[in-house]
Every structure is written in C-alpha cells, then in structure tokens.
Coordinates of C-alpha atoms (C1' of nucleotides) in Angstrom, one line a residue:
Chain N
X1 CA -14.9 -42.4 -23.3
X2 CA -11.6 -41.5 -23.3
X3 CA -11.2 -38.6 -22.3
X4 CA -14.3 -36.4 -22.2
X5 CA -12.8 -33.4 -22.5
X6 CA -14.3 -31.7 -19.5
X7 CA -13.2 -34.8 -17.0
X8 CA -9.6 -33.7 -15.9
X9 CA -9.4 -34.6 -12.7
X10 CA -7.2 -32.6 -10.9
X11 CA -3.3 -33.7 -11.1
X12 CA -3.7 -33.0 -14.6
X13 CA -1.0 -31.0 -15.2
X14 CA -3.1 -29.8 -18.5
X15 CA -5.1 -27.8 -16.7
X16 CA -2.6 -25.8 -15.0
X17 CA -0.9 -24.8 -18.2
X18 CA -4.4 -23.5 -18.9
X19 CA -4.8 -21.8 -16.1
X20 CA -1.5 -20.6 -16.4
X21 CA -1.9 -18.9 -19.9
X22 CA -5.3 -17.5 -18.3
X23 CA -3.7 -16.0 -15.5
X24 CA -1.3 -14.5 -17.9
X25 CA -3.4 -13.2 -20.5
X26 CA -5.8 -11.4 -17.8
X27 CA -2.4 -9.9 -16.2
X28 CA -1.5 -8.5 -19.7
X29 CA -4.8 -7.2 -19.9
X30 CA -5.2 -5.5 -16.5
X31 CA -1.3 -4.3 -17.7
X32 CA 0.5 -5.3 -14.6
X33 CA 3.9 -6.9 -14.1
X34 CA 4.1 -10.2 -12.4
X35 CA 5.4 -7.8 -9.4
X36 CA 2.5 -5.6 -9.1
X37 CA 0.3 -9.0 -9.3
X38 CA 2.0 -9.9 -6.7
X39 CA 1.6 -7.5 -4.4
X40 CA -2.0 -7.4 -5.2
X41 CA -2.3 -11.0 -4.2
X42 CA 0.3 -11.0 -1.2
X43 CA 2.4 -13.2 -3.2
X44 CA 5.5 -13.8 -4.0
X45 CA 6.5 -12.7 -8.0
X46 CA 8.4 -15.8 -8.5
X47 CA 5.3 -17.4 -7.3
X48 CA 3.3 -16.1 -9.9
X49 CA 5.7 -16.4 -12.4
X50 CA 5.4 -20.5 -11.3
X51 CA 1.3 -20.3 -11.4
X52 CA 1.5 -18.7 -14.6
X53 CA 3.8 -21.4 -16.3
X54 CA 1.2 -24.4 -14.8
X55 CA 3.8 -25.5 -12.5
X56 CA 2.0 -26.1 -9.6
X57 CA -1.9 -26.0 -8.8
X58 CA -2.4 -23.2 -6.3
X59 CA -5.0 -23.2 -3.1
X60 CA -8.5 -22.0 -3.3
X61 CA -7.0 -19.0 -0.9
X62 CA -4.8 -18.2 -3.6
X63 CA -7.3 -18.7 -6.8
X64 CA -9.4 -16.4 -4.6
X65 CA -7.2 -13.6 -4.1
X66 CA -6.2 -14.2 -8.1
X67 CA -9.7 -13.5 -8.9
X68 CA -9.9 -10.4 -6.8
X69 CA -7.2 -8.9 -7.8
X70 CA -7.5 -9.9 -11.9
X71 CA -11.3 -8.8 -12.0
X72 CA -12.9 -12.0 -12.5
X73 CA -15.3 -14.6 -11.1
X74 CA -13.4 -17.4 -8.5
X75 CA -15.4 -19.7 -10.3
X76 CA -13.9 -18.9 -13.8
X77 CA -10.6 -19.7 -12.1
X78 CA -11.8 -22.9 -10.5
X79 CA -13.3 -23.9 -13.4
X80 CA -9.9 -24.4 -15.1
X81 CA -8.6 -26.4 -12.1
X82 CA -11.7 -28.9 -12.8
X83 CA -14.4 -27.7 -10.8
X84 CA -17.2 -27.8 -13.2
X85 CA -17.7 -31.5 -14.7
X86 CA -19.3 -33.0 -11.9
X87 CA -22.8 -34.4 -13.7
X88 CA -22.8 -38.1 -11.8
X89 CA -25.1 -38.9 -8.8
X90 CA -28.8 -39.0 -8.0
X91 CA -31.0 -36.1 -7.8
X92 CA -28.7 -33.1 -7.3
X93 CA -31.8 -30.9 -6.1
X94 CA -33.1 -32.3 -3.0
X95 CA -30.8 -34.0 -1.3
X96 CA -28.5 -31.4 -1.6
X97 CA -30.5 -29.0 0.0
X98 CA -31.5 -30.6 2.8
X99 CA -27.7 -31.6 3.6
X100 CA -27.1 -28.1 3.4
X101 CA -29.6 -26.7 5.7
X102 CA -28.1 -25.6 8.7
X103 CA -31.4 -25.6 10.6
X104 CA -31.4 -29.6 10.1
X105 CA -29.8 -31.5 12.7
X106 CA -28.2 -34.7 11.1
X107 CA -30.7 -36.9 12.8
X108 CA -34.0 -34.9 10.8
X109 CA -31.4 -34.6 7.9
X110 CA -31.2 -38.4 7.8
X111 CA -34.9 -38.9 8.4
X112 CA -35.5 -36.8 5.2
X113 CA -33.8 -38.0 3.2
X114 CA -34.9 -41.3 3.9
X115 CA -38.4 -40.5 3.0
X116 CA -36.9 -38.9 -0.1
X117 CA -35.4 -41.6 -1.5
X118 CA -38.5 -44.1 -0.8
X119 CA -40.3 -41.6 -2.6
X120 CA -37.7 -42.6 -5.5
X121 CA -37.9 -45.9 -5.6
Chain H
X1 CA -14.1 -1.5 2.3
X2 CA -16.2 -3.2 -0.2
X3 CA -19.2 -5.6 1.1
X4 CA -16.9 -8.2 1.6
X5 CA -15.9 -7.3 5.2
X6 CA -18.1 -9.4 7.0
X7 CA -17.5 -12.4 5.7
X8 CA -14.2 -14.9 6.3
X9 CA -11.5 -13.9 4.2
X10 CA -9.9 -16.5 3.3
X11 CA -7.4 -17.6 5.6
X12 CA -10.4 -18.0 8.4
X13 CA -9.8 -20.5 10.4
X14 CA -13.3 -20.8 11.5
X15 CA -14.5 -21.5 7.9
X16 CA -12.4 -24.6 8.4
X17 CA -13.9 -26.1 11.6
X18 CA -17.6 -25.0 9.7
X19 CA -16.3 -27.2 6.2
X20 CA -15.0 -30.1 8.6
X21 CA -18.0 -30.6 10.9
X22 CA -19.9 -30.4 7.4
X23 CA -18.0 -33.3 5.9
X24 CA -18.2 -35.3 9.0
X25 CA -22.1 -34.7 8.8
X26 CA -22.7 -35.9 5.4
X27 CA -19.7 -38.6 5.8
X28 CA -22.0 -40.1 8.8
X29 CA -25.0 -39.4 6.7
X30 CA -23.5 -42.0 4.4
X31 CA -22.8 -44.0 7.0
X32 CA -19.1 -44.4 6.2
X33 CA -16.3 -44.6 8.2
X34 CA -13.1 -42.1 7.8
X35 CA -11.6 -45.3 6.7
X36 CA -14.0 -46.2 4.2
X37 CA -14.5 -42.3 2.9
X38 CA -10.6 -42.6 2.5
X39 CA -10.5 -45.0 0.1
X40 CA -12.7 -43.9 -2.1
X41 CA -11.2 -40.2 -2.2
X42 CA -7.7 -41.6 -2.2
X43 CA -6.6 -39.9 1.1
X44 CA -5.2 -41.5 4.3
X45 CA -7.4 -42.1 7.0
X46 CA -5.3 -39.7 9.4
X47 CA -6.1 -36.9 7.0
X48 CA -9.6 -37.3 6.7
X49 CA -9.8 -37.3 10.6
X50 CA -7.4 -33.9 10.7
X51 CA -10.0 -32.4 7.5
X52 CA -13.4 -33.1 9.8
X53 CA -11.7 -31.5 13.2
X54 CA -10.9 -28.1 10.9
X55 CA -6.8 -28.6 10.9
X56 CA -6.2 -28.0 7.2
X57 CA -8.0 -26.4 4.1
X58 CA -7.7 -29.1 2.0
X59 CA -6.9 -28.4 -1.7
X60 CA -9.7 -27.7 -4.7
X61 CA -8.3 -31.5 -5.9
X62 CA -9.1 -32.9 -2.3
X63 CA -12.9 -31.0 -2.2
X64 CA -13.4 -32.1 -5.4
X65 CA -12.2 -36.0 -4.2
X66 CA -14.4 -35.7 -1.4
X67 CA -17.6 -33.8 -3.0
X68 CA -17.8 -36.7 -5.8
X69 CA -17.4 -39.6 -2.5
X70 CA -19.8 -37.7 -0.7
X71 CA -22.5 -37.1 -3.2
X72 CA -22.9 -33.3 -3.1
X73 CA -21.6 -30.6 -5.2
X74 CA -18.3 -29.1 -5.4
X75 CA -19.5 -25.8 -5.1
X76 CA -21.0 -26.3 -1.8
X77 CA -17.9 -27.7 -0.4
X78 CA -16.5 -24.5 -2.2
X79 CA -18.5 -22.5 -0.1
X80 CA -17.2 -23.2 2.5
X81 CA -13.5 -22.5 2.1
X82 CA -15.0 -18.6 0.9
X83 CA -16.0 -19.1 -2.6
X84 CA -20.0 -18.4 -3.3
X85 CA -19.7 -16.6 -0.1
X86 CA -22.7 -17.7 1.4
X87 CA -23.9 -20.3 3.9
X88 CA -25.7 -18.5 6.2
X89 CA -29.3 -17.2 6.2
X90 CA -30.0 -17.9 2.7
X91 CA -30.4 -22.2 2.4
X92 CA -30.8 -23.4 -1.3
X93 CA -34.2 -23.8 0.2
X94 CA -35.3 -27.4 0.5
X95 CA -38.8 -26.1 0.1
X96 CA -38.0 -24.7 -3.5
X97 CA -36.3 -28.0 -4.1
X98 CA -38.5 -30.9 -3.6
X99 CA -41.4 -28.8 -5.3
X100 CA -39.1 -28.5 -8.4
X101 CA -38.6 -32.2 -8.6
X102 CA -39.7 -33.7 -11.5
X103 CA -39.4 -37.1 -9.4
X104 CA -42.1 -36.7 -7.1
X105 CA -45.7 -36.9 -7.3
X106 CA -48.0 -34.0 -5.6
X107 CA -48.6 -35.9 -2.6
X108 CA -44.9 -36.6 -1.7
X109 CA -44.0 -33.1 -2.4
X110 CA -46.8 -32.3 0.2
X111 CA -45.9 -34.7 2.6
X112 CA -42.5 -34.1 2.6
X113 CA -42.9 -30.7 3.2
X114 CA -44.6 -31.3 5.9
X115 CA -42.2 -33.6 7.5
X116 CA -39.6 -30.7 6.8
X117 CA -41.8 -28.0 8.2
X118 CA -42.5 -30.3 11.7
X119 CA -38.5 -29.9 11.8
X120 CA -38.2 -26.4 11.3
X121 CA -40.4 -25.9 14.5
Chain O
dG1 C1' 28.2 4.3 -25.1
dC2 C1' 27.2 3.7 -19.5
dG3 C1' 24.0 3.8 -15.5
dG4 C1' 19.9 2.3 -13.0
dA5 C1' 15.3 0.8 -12.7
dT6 C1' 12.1 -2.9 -14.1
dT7 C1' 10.9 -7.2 -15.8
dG8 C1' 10.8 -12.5 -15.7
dC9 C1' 12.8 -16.5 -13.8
dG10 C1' 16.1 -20.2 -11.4
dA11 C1' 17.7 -22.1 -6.9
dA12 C1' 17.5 -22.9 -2.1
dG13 C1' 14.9 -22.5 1.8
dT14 C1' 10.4 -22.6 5.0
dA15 C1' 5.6 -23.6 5.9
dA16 C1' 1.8 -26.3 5.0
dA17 C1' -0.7 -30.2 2.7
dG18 C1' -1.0 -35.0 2.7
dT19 C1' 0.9 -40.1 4.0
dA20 C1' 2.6 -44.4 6.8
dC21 C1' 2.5 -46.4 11.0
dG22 C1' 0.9 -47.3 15.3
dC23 C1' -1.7 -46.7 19.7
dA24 C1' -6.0 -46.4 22.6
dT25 C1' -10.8 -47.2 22.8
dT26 C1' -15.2 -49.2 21.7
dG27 C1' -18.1 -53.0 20.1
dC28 C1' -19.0 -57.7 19.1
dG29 C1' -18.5 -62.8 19.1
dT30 C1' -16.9 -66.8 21.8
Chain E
dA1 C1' -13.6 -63.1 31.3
dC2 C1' -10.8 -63.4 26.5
dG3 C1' -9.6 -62.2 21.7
dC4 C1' -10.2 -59.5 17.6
dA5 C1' -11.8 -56.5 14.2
dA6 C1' -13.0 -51.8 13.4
dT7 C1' -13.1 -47.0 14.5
dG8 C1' -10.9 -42.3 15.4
dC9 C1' -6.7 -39.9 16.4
dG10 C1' -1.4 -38.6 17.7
dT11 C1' 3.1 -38.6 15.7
dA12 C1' 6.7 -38.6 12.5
dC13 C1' 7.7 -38.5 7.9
dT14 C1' 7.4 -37.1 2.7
dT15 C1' 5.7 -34.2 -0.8
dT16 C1' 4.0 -30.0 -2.5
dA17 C1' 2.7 -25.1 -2.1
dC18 C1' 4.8 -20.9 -1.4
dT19 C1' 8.9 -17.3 -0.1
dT20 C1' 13.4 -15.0 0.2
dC21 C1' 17.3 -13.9 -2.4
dG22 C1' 19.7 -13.2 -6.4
dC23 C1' 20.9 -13.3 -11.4
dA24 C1' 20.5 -12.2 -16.5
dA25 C1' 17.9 -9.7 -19.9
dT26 C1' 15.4 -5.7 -21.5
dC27 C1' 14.1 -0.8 -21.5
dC28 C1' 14.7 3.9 -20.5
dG29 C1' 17.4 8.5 -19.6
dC30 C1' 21.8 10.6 -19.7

DNA sequence: GCGGATTGCGAAGTAAAGTACGCATTGCGT
DNA sequence: ACGCAATGCGTACTTTACTTCGCAATCCGC
C-alpha cells in the first residue's frame, strides 16, 4: 500500500497546503482579512499568511484558536494535519477506557487490563 | 463569556503536567522505558523525560508519534492539550466498554466488572 | 491624476520545540 | 567489594514555530 491516502504522517508537507487552502477558504467565507484573523487568533498576519500557504504545521494551541475564531470543529482542523487515520492496535474499546479512568490508580489499571487481555487470548 | 470559561484555555500549563503524568502512566503500563518509548516515536530520550514532567506541549506530530507507541488514541492525548474538552467527571465509562465488546463472553464481561467495581470502592 | 488606508507577503529576529551528549543513580552479575 | 549496563534527568545546542517591522500592490475618495 503505497500510500493510503488517509496515512500522511505528519511532516507531510501535503497536508499543510491542505490545510492551508482550508484555512483560506473559511477566512474568505467568514470575509476577514488575514489582519482581522489575526487579531482574532492573537497572531501575527504574517503568520497567517505562512499557515495559509502550508509553510509550517502550526500547534494544537494555535489550530485551536483557528477553529474558534473560523467557526469550525478543532477536529476538522486536526484532521487535515493527520489526526484521523489511526485504525491499527487491539481492541480500541476497553483498554482505552480503563487507561483513561482517572479513578484507576496504575496499579488496578494494570491488573485490568491484565485480566482483559487473558480474556482475549 | 461562553461555557468555555472553566476549562484550560489553551496555554494552561497545568493541562501539561495532567498530559505528562498520563503518558508516563500508560508508558509504565507498557512497561517501557523513556529510552525504549523514544525509539519507537522517533524522539530523544531527554524529551520524552521533559514531555512526562509537563515542560512542553508537544506538537499534534509528537501526540500522534506517541498515541500510535502507546496504543491509545490520538484524540485522548488530544484531550488533553484542550481539544474534546473533557477529562474530568465524565470517563468513556469502562463499564459501557467491556459490555460492548464483541470479544468477550457473558461471564468475563461480569467478572470483569466486578473486578472494576471492587476498584471503584 | 495624487493621497492614504488596507491588503498580502518577505526578511530578520525572538521564543519555544526537539536533539546530542553526558552525568548521577539504581540494579544486577561476578 | 568491583564493574557494567540501564534508567531518568540537566545542559547546551539546533531546528522550527511564531513575531516585529517594513515593503509593494491594490482599492478607495478627493
């Protein structure tokens, strides 16, 4: 498999054109200047005019405050920098939610998950 | 003021020392060293040890890195850093979880809810 | 036509993300 | 006791995210 094309891994400078041209097109859209997106964000306008032309891949603080201020989901935006291929490892389900209990210590997380996976196999 | 007041704006440094101590939990969990998790995320060992103590929000390329090596979804490593917004009060729900798993029989979905329920108390 | 205000961007700088190297400690084998 | 390998971390360095300043082009009123 090549290059399935929802793999990019991030450092694929593909994906930040695309997320560039997004960025762009909802700017259009919501009929601001890179200026007034800017100011909206707390960034600077050359800044933007960098994100928007995929030359760099910005933090999650700054997809965040993207998504605020453009109207739309973080995760659409994240989803452009690679977030959503992820289908590899075992049962997603479970495990993950015991790892992500914050009444577990790690000791009863481990002891879960133990049993867990006996149960798999 | 929207709803978004009492929860970290991004920027929080204490969203950072919560995603750290989270890594190091499910990088122990794995029984890995910060050497080991390194190497298969492609960071240096240093900056693994500066991620867990909560001295840098890594970027969406790093989480990803790290949710893959670590065997739990982006998105809750996502989380963290401010995305879904929440990781307090409301858990996935381990409950919900292993009885929705196709995996396991009746009588390991009862006994391991009981195992998780002895934990809870 | 000539302002000036606004837009988008390049260039140089600062701050933060991420690395290379090494030191101190702990654990294990002899 | 003595190595020695492995772990976690401090420090100094490089690379990349991000800013401050300024320039050239476009659009508007006069």
């Amino acid at each position: 498999m090549a290059k399935t094309s929802s793999k990019s891994s991030p450092g694929d400078r593909e994906d930040l054109g695309r997320l560039g041209a997004f960025i762009r097109s909802q700017r259009r859209l919501a009929e601001l200047s890179q200026r007034e997106l800017a100011k909206l964000t707390d960034l600077s306008d050359p800044y933007v005019s960098q994100l928007e032309r995929g030359l760099h891949e910005p933090s999650v603080r700054v997809l965040k405050s993207l998504a605020r201020a453009l109207d739309v989901q973080a995760e659409t935006l994240l989803s452009y920098v690679g977030i959503g291929g992820d289908t590899s490892g075992s049962a997603p389900g479970v495990a993950e939610a015991i790892n992500a209990d914050p009444d577990l210590t790690d000791a009863q997380k481990a002891a879960l998950l133990e049993v867990y996976r006996s149960f798999l196999s």
